[in-house]
mmCIF file of C-alpha atoms in Angstrom:
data_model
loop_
_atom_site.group_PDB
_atom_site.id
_atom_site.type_symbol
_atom_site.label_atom_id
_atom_site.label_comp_id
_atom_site.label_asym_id
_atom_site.label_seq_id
_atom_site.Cartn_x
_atom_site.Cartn_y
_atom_site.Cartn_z
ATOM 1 C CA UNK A 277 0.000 0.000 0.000
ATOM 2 C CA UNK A 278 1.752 3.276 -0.943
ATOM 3 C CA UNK A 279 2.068 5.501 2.128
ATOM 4 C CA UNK A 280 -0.113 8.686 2.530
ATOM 5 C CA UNK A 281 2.616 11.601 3.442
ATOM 6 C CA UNK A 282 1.418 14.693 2.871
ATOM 7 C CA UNK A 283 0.836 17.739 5.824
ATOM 8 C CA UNK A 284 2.124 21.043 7.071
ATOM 9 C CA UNK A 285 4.890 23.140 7.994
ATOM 10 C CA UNK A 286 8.578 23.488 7.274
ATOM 11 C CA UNK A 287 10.983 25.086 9.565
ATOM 12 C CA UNK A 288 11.981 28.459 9.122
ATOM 13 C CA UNK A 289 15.956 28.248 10.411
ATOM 14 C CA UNK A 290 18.014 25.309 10.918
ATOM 15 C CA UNK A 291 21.589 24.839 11.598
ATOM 16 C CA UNK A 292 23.086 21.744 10.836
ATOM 17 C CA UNK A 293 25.645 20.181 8.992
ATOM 18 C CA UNK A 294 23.593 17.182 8.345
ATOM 19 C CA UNK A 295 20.763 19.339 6.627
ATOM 20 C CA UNK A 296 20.514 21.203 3.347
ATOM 21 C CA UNK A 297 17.602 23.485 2.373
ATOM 22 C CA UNK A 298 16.059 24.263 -1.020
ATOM 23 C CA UNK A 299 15.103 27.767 -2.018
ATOM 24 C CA UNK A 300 11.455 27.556 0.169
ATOM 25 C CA UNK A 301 13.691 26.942 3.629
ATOM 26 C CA UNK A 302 12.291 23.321 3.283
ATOM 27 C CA UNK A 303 15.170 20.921 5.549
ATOM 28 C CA UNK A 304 16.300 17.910 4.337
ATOM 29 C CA UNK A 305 19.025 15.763 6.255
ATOM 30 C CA UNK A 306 21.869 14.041 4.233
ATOM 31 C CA UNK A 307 23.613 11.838 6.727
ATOM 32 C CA UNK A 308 23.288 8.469 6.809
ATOM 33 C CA UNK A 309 23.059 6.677 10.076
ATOM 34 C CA UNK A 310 25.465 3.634 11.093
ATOM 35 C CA UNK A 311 23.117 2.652 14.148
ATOM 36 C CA UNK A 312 21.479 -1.078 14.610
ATOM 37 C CA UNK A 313 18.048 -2.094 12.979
ATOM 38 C CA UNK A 314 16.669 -2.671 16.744
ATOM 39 C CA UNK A 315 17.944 1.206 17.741
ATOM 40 C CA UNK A 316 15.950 2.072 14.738
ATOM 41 C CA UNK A 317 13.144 0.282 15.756
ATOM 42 C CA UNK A 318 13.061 2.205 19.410
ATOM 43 C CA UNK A 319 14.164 5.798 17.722
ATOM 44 C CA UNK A 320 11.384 5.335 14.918
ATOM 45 C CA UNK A 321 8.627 4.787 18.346
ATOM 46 C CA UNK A 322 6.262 7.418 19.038
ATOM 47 C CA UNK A 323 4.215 10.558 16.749
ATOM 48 C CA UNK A 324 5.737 12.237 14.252
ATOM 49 C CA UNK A 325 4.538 15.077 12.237
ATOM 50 C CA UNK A 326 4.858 15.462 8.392
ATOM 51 C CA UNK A 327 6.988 18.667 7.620
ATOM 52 C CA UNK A 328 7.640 18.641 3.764
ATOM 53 C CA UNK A 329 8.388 16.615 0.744
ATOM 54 C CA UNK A 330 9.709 16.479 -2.320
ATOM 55 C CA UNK A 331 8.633 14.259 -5.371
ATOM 56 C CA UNK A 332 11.757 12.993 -6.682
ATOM 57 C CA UNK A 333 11.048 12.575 -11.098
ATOM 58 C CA UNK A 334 12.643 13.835 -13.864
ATOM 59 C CA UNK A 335 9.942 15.284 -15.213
ATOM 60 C CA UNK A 336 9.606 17.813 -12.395
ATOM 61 C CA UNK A 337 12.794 19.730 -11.919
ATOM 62 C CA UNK A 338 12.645 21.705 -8.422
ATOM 63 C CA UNK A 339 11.515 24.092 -7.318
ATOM 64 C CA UNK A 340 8.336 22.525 -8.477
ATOM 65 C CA UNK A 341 8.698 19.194 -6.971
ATOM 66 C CA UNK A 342 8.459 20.572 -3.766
ATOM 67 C CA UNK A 343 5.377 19.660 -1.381
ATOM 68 C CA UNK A 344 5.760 22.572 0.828
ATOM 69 C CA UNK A 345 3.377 23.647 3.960
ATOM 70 C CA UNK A 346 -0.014 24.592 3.516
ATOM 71 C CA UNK A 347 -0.097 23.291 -0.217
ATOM 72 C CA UNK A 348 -2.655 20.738 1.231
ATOM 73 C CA UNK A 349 -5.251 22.154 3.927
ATOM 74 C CA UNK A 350 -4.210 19.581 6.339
ATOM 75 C CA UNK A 351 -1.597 17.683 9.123
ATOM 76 C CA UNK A 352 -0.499 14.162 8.496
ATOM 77 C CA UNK A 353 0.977 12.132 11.492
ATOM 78 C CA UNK A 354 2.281 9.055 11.703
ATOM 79 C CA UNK A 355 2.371 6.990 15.579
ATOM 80 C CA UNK A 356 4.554 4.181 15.881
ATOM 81 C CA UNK A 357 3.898 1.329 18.081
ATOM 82 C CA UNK A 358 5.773 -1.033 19.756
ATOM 83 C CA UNK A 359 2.970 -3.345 18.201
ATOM 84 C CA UNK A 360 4.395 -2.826 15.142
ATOM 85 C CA UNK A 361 1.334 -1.135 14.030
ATOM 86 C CA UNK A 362 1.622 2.343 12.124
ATOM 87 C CA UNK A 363 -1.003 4.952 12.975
ATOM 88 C CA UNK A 364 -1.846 7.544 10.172
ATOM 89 C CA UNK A 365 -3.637 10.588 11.440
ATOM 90 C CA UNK A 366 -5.395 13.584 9.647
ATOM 91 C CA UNK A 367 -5.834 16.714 11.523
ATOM 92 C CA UNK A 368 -5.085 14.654 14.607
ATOM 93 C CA UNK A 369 -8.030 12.401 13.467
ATOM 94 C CA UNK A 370 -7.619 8.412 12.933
ATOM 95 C CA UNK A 371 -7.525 7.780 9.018
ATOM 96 C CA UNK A 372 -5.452 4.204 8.915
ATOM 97 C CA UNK A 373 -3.650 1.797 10.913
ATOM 98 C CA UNK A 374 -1.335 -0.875 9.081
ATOM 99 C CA UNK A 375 1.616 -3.003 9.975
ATOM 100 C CA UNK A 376 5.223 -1.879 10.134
ATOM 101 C CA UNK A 377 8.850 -3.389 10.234
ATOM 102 C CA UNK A 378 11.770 -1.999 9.838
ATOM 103 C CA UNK A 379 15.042 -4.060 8.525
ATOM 104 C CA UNK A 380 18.765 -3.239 7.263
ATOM 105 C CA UNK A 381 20.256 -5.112 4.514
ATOM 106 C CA UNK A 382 22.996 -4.849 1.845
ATOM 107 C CA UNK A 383 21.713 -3.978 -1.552
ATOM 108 C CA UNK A 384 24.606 -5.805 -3.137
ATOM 109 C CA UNK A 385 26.642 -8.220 -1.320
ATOM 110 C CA UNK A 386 30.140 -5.795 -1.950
ATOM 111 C CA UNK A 387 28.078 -3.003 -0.568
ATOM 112 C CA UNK A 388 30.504 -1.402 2.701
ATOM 113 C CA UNK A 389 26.944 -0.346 4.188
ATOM 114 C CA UNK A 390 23.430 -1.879 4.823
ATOM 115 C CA UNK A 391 20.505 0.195 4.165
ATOM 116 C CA UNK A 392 17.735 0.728 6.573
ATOM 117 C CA UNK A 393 14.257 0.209 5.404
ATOM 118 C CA UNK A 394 10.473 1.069 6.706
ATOM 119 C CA UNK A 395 8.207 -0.911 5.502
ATOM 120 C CA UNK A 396 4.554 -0.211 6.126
ATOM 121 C CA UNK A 397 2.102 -3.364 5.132
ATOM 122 C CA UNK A 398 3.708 -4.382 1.627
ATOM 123 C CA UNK A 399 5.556 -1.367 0.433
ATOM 124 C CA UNK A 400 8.886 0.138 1.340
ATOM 125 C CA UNK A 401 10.370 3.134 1.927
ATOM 126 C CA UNK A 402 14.186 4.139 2.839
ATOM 127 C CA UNK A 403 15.028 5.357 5.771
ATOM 128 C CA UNK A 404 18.155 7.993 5.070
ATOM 129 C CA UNK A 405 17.771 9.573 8.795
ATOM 130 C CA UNK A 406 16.802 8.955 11.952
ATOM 131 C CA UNK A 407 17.860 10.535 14.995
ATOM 132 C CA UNK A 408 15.460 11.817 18.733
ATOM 133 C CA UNK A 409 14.044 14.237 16.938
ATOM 134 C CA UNK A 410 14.145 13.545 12.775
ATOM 135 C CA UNK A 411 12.434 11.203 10.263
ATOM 136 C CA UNK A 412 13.603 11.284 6.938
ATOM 137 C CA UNK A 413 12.438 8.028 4.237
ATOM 138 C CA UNK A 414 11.116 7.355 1.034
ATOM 139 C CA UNK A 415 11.374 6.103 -2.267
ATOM 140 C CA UNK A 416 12.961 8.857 -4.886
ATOM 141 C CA UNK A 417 16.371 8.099 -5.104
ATOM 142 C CA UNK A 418 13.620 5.812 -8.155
ATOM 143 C CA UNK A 419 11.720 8.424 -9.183
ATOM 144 C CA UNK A 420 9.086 8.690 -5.970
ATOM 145 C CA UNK A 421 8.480 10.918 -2.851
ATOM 146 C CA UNK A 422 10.922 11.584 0.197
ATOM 147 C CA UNK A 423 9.169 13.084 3.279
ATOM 148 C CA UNK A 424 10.809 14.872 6.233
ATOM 149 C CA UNK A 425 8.927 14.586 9.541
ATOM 150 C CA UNK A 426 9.767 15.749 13.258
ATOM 151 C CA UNK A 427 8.618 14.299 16.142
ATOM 152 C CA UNK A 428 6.022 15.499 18.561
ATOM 153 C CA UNK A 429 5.501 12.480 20.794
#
């Protein structure tokens, strides 16, 4: 099932090495992490609010591809539980609930790094950061969406 991320608000200043902006002041961290798949399964636990995305095809150079605050009338958050079910909220309302797992592979077996993935029912997503406060996954490095959230639980 493809994953409904979509919501409200960038952040107007940041300062971190680990995050670059686009012209909007949209944030989007660059750093991979090196942590465990089970300290990724405690960091990813709690709410998290959708910030921004960005739609990742050739056909839509930036600034265009941009999914920026307010463009949609509406909050999307998602709750993690240690259930391994994914809450997806709506203005704070209940919209769908669907199982999660999270796992870290190598792509190809002379790869120096595994990846981290979300998946959410059948679908995947990477996961390029994760830290207390930051969630940063999706699918365009093939043409697809990459979503920025920050926790608020």
């Amino acid at each position: 099932i493809m994953l409904l991320i979509m919501g409200l608000g960038c952040e107007d200043e940041k300062e971190d090495s680990n995050l670059i902006s686009d012209q909007n002041g949209c944030y989007f961290p660059v750093s991979a992490t090196s942590i465990s798949e089970d300290e990724i399964k405690q960091l990813i636990l709690g709410k998290w609010e959708w910030q921004c995305g960005r739609i990742m095809d050739r056909a839509i150079p930036p600034p265009d591809n941009l999914i920026l605050p307010g463009s949609l009338g509406h909050s999307i958050q998602y709750e993690f539980l240690q259930t391994d079910v994914v809450r997806i909220y709506r203005d704070q309302k209940l919209l769908e609930e669907h199982i999660y797992d999270v796992r870290k592979f190598k792509i190809l077996p002379s790869d120096e790094y595994d990846v981290a993935y979300l998946y959410v029912d059948d679908g995947g997503a990477m996961i390029y950061h994760i830290s207390a406060d930051t969630l940063f996954f999706g699918t365009g490095s093939s043409d697809g969406r990459d979503d920025l959230f920050i926790r608020i639980q």
